[in-house]
Coordinates of C-alpha atoms and ligand atoms in Angstrom, one line a residue:
M1 CA 19.4 17.8 3.0
K2 CA 17.8 20.8 4.8
I3 CA 14.3 20.5 6.3
S4 CA 12.4 23.8 6.3
G5 CA 8.9 24.8 7.4
A6 CA 7.9 24.4 3.8
T7 CA 9.4 21.0 3.1
K8 CA 7.0 18.8 1.2
V9 CA 6.6 15.3 2.7
Y10 CA 6.5 12.2 0.5
G11 CA 6.7 8.6 1.7
I12 CA 5.8 4.9 1.4
F13 CA 3.0 2.9 3.1
G14 CA 3.9 -0.7 3.8
H15 CA 4.0 -3.3 6.5
P16 CA 6.8 -4.2 7.1
V17 CA 8.6 -1.3 5.3
S18 CA 12.0 -0.7 6.9
H19 CA 13.7 -2.8 4.2
S20 CA 12.4 -0.4 1.4
F21 CA 15.0 1.1 -1.1
S22 CA 12.6 3.9 -2.0
P23 CA 13.6 6.4 0.6
A24 CA 17.2 6.3 -0.5
M25 CA 16.2 6.5 -4.2
H26 CA 13.8 9.4 -3.8
N27 CA 15.8 11.5 -1.3
A28 CA 18.8 11.3 -3.6
A29 CA 16.6 12.5 -6.5
F30 CA 15.1 15.4 -4.4
E31 CA 18.6 16.4 -3.4
A32 CA 20.0 16.2 -6.9
L33 CA 17.3 18.6 -8.2
G34 CA 17.5 20.9 -5.1
L35 CA 13.8 20.3 -4.3
D36 CA 12.6 21.1 -0.8
C37 CA 11.1 17.6 -0.3
V38 CA 11.7 14.6 1.9
Y39 CA 10.7 11.0 1.6
V40 CA 10.1 8.7 4.6
A41 CA 8.8 5.2 5.3
F42 CA 5.5 4.8 7.2
D43 CA 4.9 1.4 8.7
V44 CA 1.1 1.2 8.4
Q45 CA -0.7 -1.8 9.7
P46 CA -3.7 -3.1 7.7
K47 CA -6.2 -2.0 10.3
D48 CA -4.9 1.6 10.2
L49 CA -4.9 1.9 6.4
E50 CA -8.1 4.0 6.1
A51 CA -7.1 6.4 8.8
S52 CA -3.6 6.7 7.3
A53 CA -5.0 7.4 3.8
G54 CA -7.2 10.1 5.4
A55 CA -4.2 11.6 7.1
L56 CA -2.6 12.2 3.7
R57 CA -5.3 14.9 3.3
T58 CA -5.4 16.3 6.8
M59 CA -1.6 16.5 7.1
S60 CA -1.0 17.6 3.5
V61 CA 1.4 14.7 2.6
A62 CA 2.2 15.4 -1.0
G63 CA 2.4 11.8 -2.3
I64 CA 3.2 8.3 -1.3
N65 CA 4.2 4.9 -2.7
V66 CA 2.2 1.9 -1.6
T67 CA 3.7 -1.5 -1.1
V68 CA 2.8 -4.9 0.3
P69 CA 0.2 -5.5 1.8
H70 CA -1.7 -2.3 0.8
K71 CA -1.5 -2.1 -3.0
E72 CA -5.1 -3.4 -3.5
S73 CA -6.8 -2.4 -0.3
V74 CA -5.9 1.3 -0.6
I75 CA -8.1 1.7 -3.7
P76 CA -11.4 2.4 -1.9
F77 CA -9.8 5.2 0.1
L78 CA -8.7 7.1 -3.1
D79 CA -10.7 9.6 -5.2
T80 CA -9.5 8.6 -8.7
V81 CA -7.6 5.7 -10.1
S82 CA -5.7 5.6 -13.4
Q83 CA -6.7 3.2 -16.2
E84 CA -3.5 1.1 -15.7
A85 CA -4.1 0.9 -11.9
E86 CA -7.7 -0.2 -12.6
L87 CA -6.6 -2.9 -14.9
V88 CA -3.9 -4.2 -12.5
G89 CA -6.3 -3.8 -9.6
A90 CA -3.5 -2.2 -7.5
V91 CA -2.1 1.2 -6.8
N92 CA 1.6 1.8 -6.0
T93 CA 1.6 5.6 -6.2
V94 CA -0.7 8.2 -4.8
K95 CA -0.6 11.9 -5.6
N96 CA -2.3 14.3 -3.2
D97 CA -3.6 17.0 -5.6
G98 CA -5.0 19.7 -3.3
G99 CA -6.8 17.1 -1.1
V100 CA -7.8 14.9 -4.1
L101 CA -6.1 11.5 -3.8
K102 CA -5.1 10.2 -7.3
G103 CA -4.0 6.6 -7.6
Y104 CA -1.5 5.3 -10.2
N105 CA 0.4 2.1 -10.9
T106 CA 3.9 2.9 -12.1
D107 CA 5.0 -0.8 -12.1
V108 CA 3.3 -0.9 -15.5
G109 CA 5.3 1.9 -17.0
G110 CA 8.4 0.9 -15.0
F111 CA 8.4 -2.6 -16.5
L112 CA 7.9 -1.2 -20.1
R113 CA 10.8 1.3 -19.6
A114 CA 13.0 -1.4 -18.2
L115 CA 12.3 -3.6 -21.3
K116 CA 12.9 -0.8 -23.7
E117 CA 15.9 0.8 -22.1
D118 CA 17.7 -2.3 -20.7
I119 CA 17.1 -5.0 -23.3
G120 CA 15.9 -3.0 -26.3
C121 CA 12.6 -4.8 -26.3
E122 CA 9.4 -3.4 -27.8
P123 CA 6.5 -5.8 -26.8
G124 CA 4.3 -4.9 -29.8
G125 CA 3.7 -8.1 -31.8
M126 CA 5.7 -10.3 -29.4
R127 CA 4.9 -13.8 -28.1
V128 CA 5.5 -13.9 -24.4
A129 CA 5.9 -16.6 -21.8
L130 CA 4.9 -15.1 -18.5
L131 CA 5.7 -17.0 -15.3
G132 CA 3.5 -16.2 -12.3
A133 CA 0.0 -15.0 -11.6
G134 CA 0.3 -12.7 -8.5
G135 CA 0.4 -8.9 -8.2
A136 CA 3.6 -8.4 -10.3
A137 CA 2.2 -10.7 -13.0
R138 CA -0.9 -8.5 -13.2
A139 CA 1.2 -5.4 -13.7
V140 CA 3.3 -7.1 -16.4
L141 CA 0.2 -8.5 -18.2
T142 CA -1.4 -5.0 -18.2
A143 CA 1.8 -3.5 -19.7
L144 CA 2.0 -6.2 -22.4
C145 CA -1.7 -6.1 -23.3
M146 CA -1.8 -2.3 -23.5
N147 CA 1.3 -2.3 -25.7
G148 CA 0.2 -4.8 -28.4
A149 CA 1.8 -8.1 -27.5
R150 CA 0.5 -10.8 -29.9
E151 CA 0.3 -13.9 -27.7
I152 CA 0.8 -14.3 -23.9
N153 CA 1.1 -17.7 -22.2
V154 CA 0.6 -17.3 -18.4
I155 CA 2.4 -20.2 -16.6
N156 CA 1.8 -20.6 -12.9
R157 CA 2.3 -23.2 -10.1
T158 CA -1.4 -22.8 -9.1
V159 CA -2.9 -23.3 -12.6
A160 CA -6.4 -22.0 -11.5
K161 CA -4.8 -18.6 -10.7
A162 CA -3.2 -18.5 -14.2
Q163 CA -6.5 -19.5 -15.7
G164 CA -8.4 -16.7 -13.8
L165 CA -5.9 -14.1 -14.9
A166 CA -5.9 -15.2 -18.5
D167 CA -9.7 -15.3 -18.7
E168 CA -10.0 -11.8 -17.1
F169 CA -7.5 -10.2 -19.5
Q170 CA -8.8 -12.1 -22.5
N171 CA -12.2 -10.5 -21.9
S172 CA -10.6 -7.0 -22.0
F173 CA -8.1 -7.7 -24.8
E174 CA -9.9 -9.9 -27.4
Q175 CA -7.3 -9.3 -30.1
I176 CA -4.5 -10.9 -28.0
V177 CA -4.2 -14.7 -27.6
I178 CA -3.9 -15.3 -23.8
N179 CA -3.6 -18.9 -22.5
A180 CA -3.0 -20.4 -19.1
H181 CA -0.7 -23.3 -18.2
G182 CA 0.5 -25.2 -15.1
L183 CA 4.1 -25.0 -14.2
A184 CA 4.0 -28.8 -13.5
N185 CA 3.1 -29.6 -17.1
A186 CA 6.6 -30.0 -18.6
D187 CA 5.5 -30.4 -22.2
S188 CA 3.4 -27.2 -22.3
V189 CA 6.1 -25.2 -20.4
E190 CA 8.6 -26.3 -23.0
S191 CA 6.4 -25.4 -25.9
C192 CA 5.7 -22.0 -24.4
L193 CA 9.4 -21.3 -24.0
A194 CA 10.2 -22.6 -27.5
G195 CA 7.7 -20.2 -29.1
A196 CA 8.6 -17.1 -26.9
D197 CA 10.2 -13.9 -28.1
L198 CA 10.2 -12.8 -24.4
L199 CA 10.3 -14.8 -21.2
V200 CA 9.4 -12.9 -18.0
N201 CA 9.7 -14.2 -14.5
C202 CA 7.0 -12.6 -12.3
T203 CA 7.2 -15.3 -9.6
S204 CA 9.1 -15.0 -6.3
A205 CA 11.2 -18.0 -7.2
G206 CA 14.9 -17.2 -7.4
M207 CA 14.7 -14.5 -4.7
K208 CA 17.3 -14.8 -2.0
G209 CA 16.1 -17.8 0.1
V210 CA 13.6 -19.1 -2.5
E211 CA 14.7 -21.9 -4.9
S212 CA 14.8 -21.0 -8.6
L213 CA 12.4 -22.6 -11.0
A214 CA 13.7 -25.6 -13.0
L215 CA 12.9 -24.4 -16.5
P216 CA 13.8 -26.1 -19.8
L217 CA 15.9 -23.1 -21.0
E218 CA 17.4 -25.2 -23.8
A219 CA 14.0 -24.8 -25.5
L220 CA 14.5 -21.0 -25.8
G221 CA 15.5 -19.5 -29.2
S222 CA 18.8 -17.7 -29.3
E223 CA 17.0 -14.4 -29.8
T224 CA 14.6 -14.8 -26.9
L225 CA 14.9 -12.0 -24.4
V226 CA 14.7 -12.8 -20.7
Y227 CA 13.5 -10.4 -17.9
D228 CA 13.4 -11.5 -14.3
L229 CA 11.5 -9.2 -12.0
V230 CA 13.5 -10.6 -9.0
Y231 CA 16.4 -8.2 -8.2
N232 CA 17.8 -9.7 -5.0
P233 CA 20.3 -11.3 -5.8
L234 CA 21.5 -8.9 -8.5
E235 CA 22.1 -11.7 -10.9
T236 CA 19.5 -14.4 -10.4
E237 CA 20.1 -18.0 -11.4
L238 CA 17.6 -17.6 -14.3
V239 CA 19.4 -14.6 -15.7
A240 CA 22.8 -16.2 -15.2
A241 CA 21.7 -19.4 -17.0
A242 CA 20.1 -17.4 -19.9
R243 CA 23.3 -15.3 -20.3
R244 CA 25.4 -18.5 -20.4
R245 CA 23.3 -19.6 -23.3
G246 CA 23.9 -16.2 -25.0
N247 CA 20.4 -14.8 -24.5
L248 CA 20.0 -11.1 -23.6
A249 CA 18.8 -11.2 -19.9
E250 CA 18.2 -8.7 -17.1
T251 CA 17.1 -8.7 -13.5
G252 CA 14.4 -6.5 -12.0
L253 CA 16.5 -3.7 -10.6
S254 CA 15.8 -1.6 -13.6
M255 CA 12.0 -2.0 -13.2
L256 CA 12.4 -0.9 -9.5
L257 CA 14.3 2.1 -10.7
Y258 CA 11.9 3.1 -13.5
Q259 CA 8.7 2.6 -11.4
G260 CA 10.4 5.0 -8.9
A261 CA 11.2 7.5 -11.7
E262 CA 7.6 7.5 -12.9
S263 CA 6.3 8.1 -9.4
F264 CA 8.8 11.0 -9.0
E265 CA 7.6 12.5 -12.3
I266 CA 3.9 12.2 -11.4
W267 CA 4.6 13.9 -8.0
T268 CA 7.0 16.7 -9.1
G269 CA 6.3 17.2 -12.8
A270 CA 10.2 17.2 -13.1
R271 CA 12.2 14.7 -15.2
A272 CA 13.5 12.1 -12.8
P273 CA 17.4 12.1 -12.4
V274 CA 17.6 8.4 -13.3
E275 CA 21.4 8.1 -13.0
V276 CA 21.3 9.5 -9.4
M277 CA 18.5 7.2 -8.5
K278 CA 20.3 4.3 -10.0
Q279 CA 23.4 5.0 -7.9
A280 CA 21.2 5.2 -4.8
L281 CA 19.9 1.7 -5.5
S282 CA 23.4 0.1 -5.8
F283 CA 23.3 -2.3 -3.0
Ligands
LIG1 P1 2.7 -12.5 -5.2 O1 1.5 -11.7 -5.5 O2 2.8 -13.1 -3.8 O3 2.8 -13.7 -6.3 C1 3.8 -14.7 -6.2 C2 3.9 -15.5 -7.4 O4 5.0 -16.3 -7.4 C3 2.7 -16.4 -7.6 O5 2.4 -16.6 -9.0 C4 3.2 -17.7 -7.0 O6 2.6 -18.9 -7.5 C5 4.6 -17.7 -7.4 N1 5.6 -18.5 -6.6 C6 6.0 -18.1 -5.3 N2 6.9 -19.1 -4.9 C7 7.0 -20.0 -5.9 C8 7.7 -21.2 -6.0 N3 8.6 -21.6 -5.0 N4 7.6 -21.9 -7.2 C9 6.8 -21.5 -8.1 N5 6.1 -20.3 -8.1 C10 6.2 -19.6 -7.0 O7 4.1 -11.7 -5.4 P2 4.3 -10.5 -6.4 O8 4.0 -9.2 -5.8 O9 3.6 -10.9 -7.7 O10 5.9 -10.5 -6.6 C11 6.6 -11.6 -7.3 C12 8.0 -11.2 -7.4 O11 8.2 -10.1 -8.2 C13 8.7 -10.9 -6.0 O12 10.0 -11.5 -6.1 C14 8.9 -9.4 -6.0 O13 10.0 -8.9 -5.3 C15 9.1 -9.1 -7.5 N6 8.7 -7.8 -7.9 C16 9.7 -7.0 -8.5 C17 9.3 -5.7 -8.9 C18 10.4 -4.9 -9.5 O14 10.2 -3.6 -9.5 N7 11.5 -5.4 -10.0 C19 8.0 -5.2 -8.8 C20 7.1 -6.1 -8.2 C21 7.4 -7.4 -7.8 P3 1.2 -19.5 -6.8 O15 0.1 -18.6 -7.4 O16 1.2 -20.9 -7.2 O17 1.4 -19.3 -5.3

């Protein structure tokens, strides 16, 4: 990769951020398309977020991804926010359009593309069991609601958070049935799983170092699709168990890939070289 006086700078704001896979993925994509662009990680502390967002304008940084802990708190420092990002309440992609900072949430489109391309799932008309009520769950709920899911059961360890999320989205999407359940209520978890066309794990459970959820997977129908947003390890216990039962199941690496592809397309207007980006993610 050659850096010239005209190289456009892209990057990611996070804290910590050195573990991010995004620099490898985006630099591989820039190189593959011969674009004079570079992508770097910026470790931005929360107290410095406003000044750092302002520096995007003064230093003509072309675009950034935003990750933990800044996805929500960056919004007041942007000029516009997409409909998806507004519904999620979080931004993961910013484009600097001639000094105008535009915020997007590509986790929404990334999740949808992962469903469609990896497990052939179209959420329209589906009944969904959604585990979790944090930031990732909000992006998945937005994607499912905007794409015509029929019924969504939000299941979370802290039931009040599930209830808050379900109530908020029910107000915006009256035609969809959205209910909240506690993870500790074994009967209701079992009936949510039994009635689901799609089971999505949006909790951190099952990540390397975090115990997996004990779920009654025997309640799942044989056609139920399973998507686990967790991507480290590459095959989570949930995905392995679902596959053993014969269910089609996938981990979250594809969502990571497609959210990156969508960011790339927003910034450059070029079609993202998905295969190259996928190879860069192989860890
Ligand atoms: P978050 O906002 O901190 O939310 C964490 C969620 O997990 C909450 O619902 C929390 O329940 C639940 N949880 C955590 N530990 C649990 C446990 N031991 N048992 C049961 N529930 C537990 O995090 P997030 O941003 O939503 O991220 C969640 C996961 O999604 C992470 O693993 C993240 O890496 C992954 N993710 C993947 C992608 C992708 O592209 N594939 C994108 C975004 C996120 P409480 O409310 O009860 O605390």
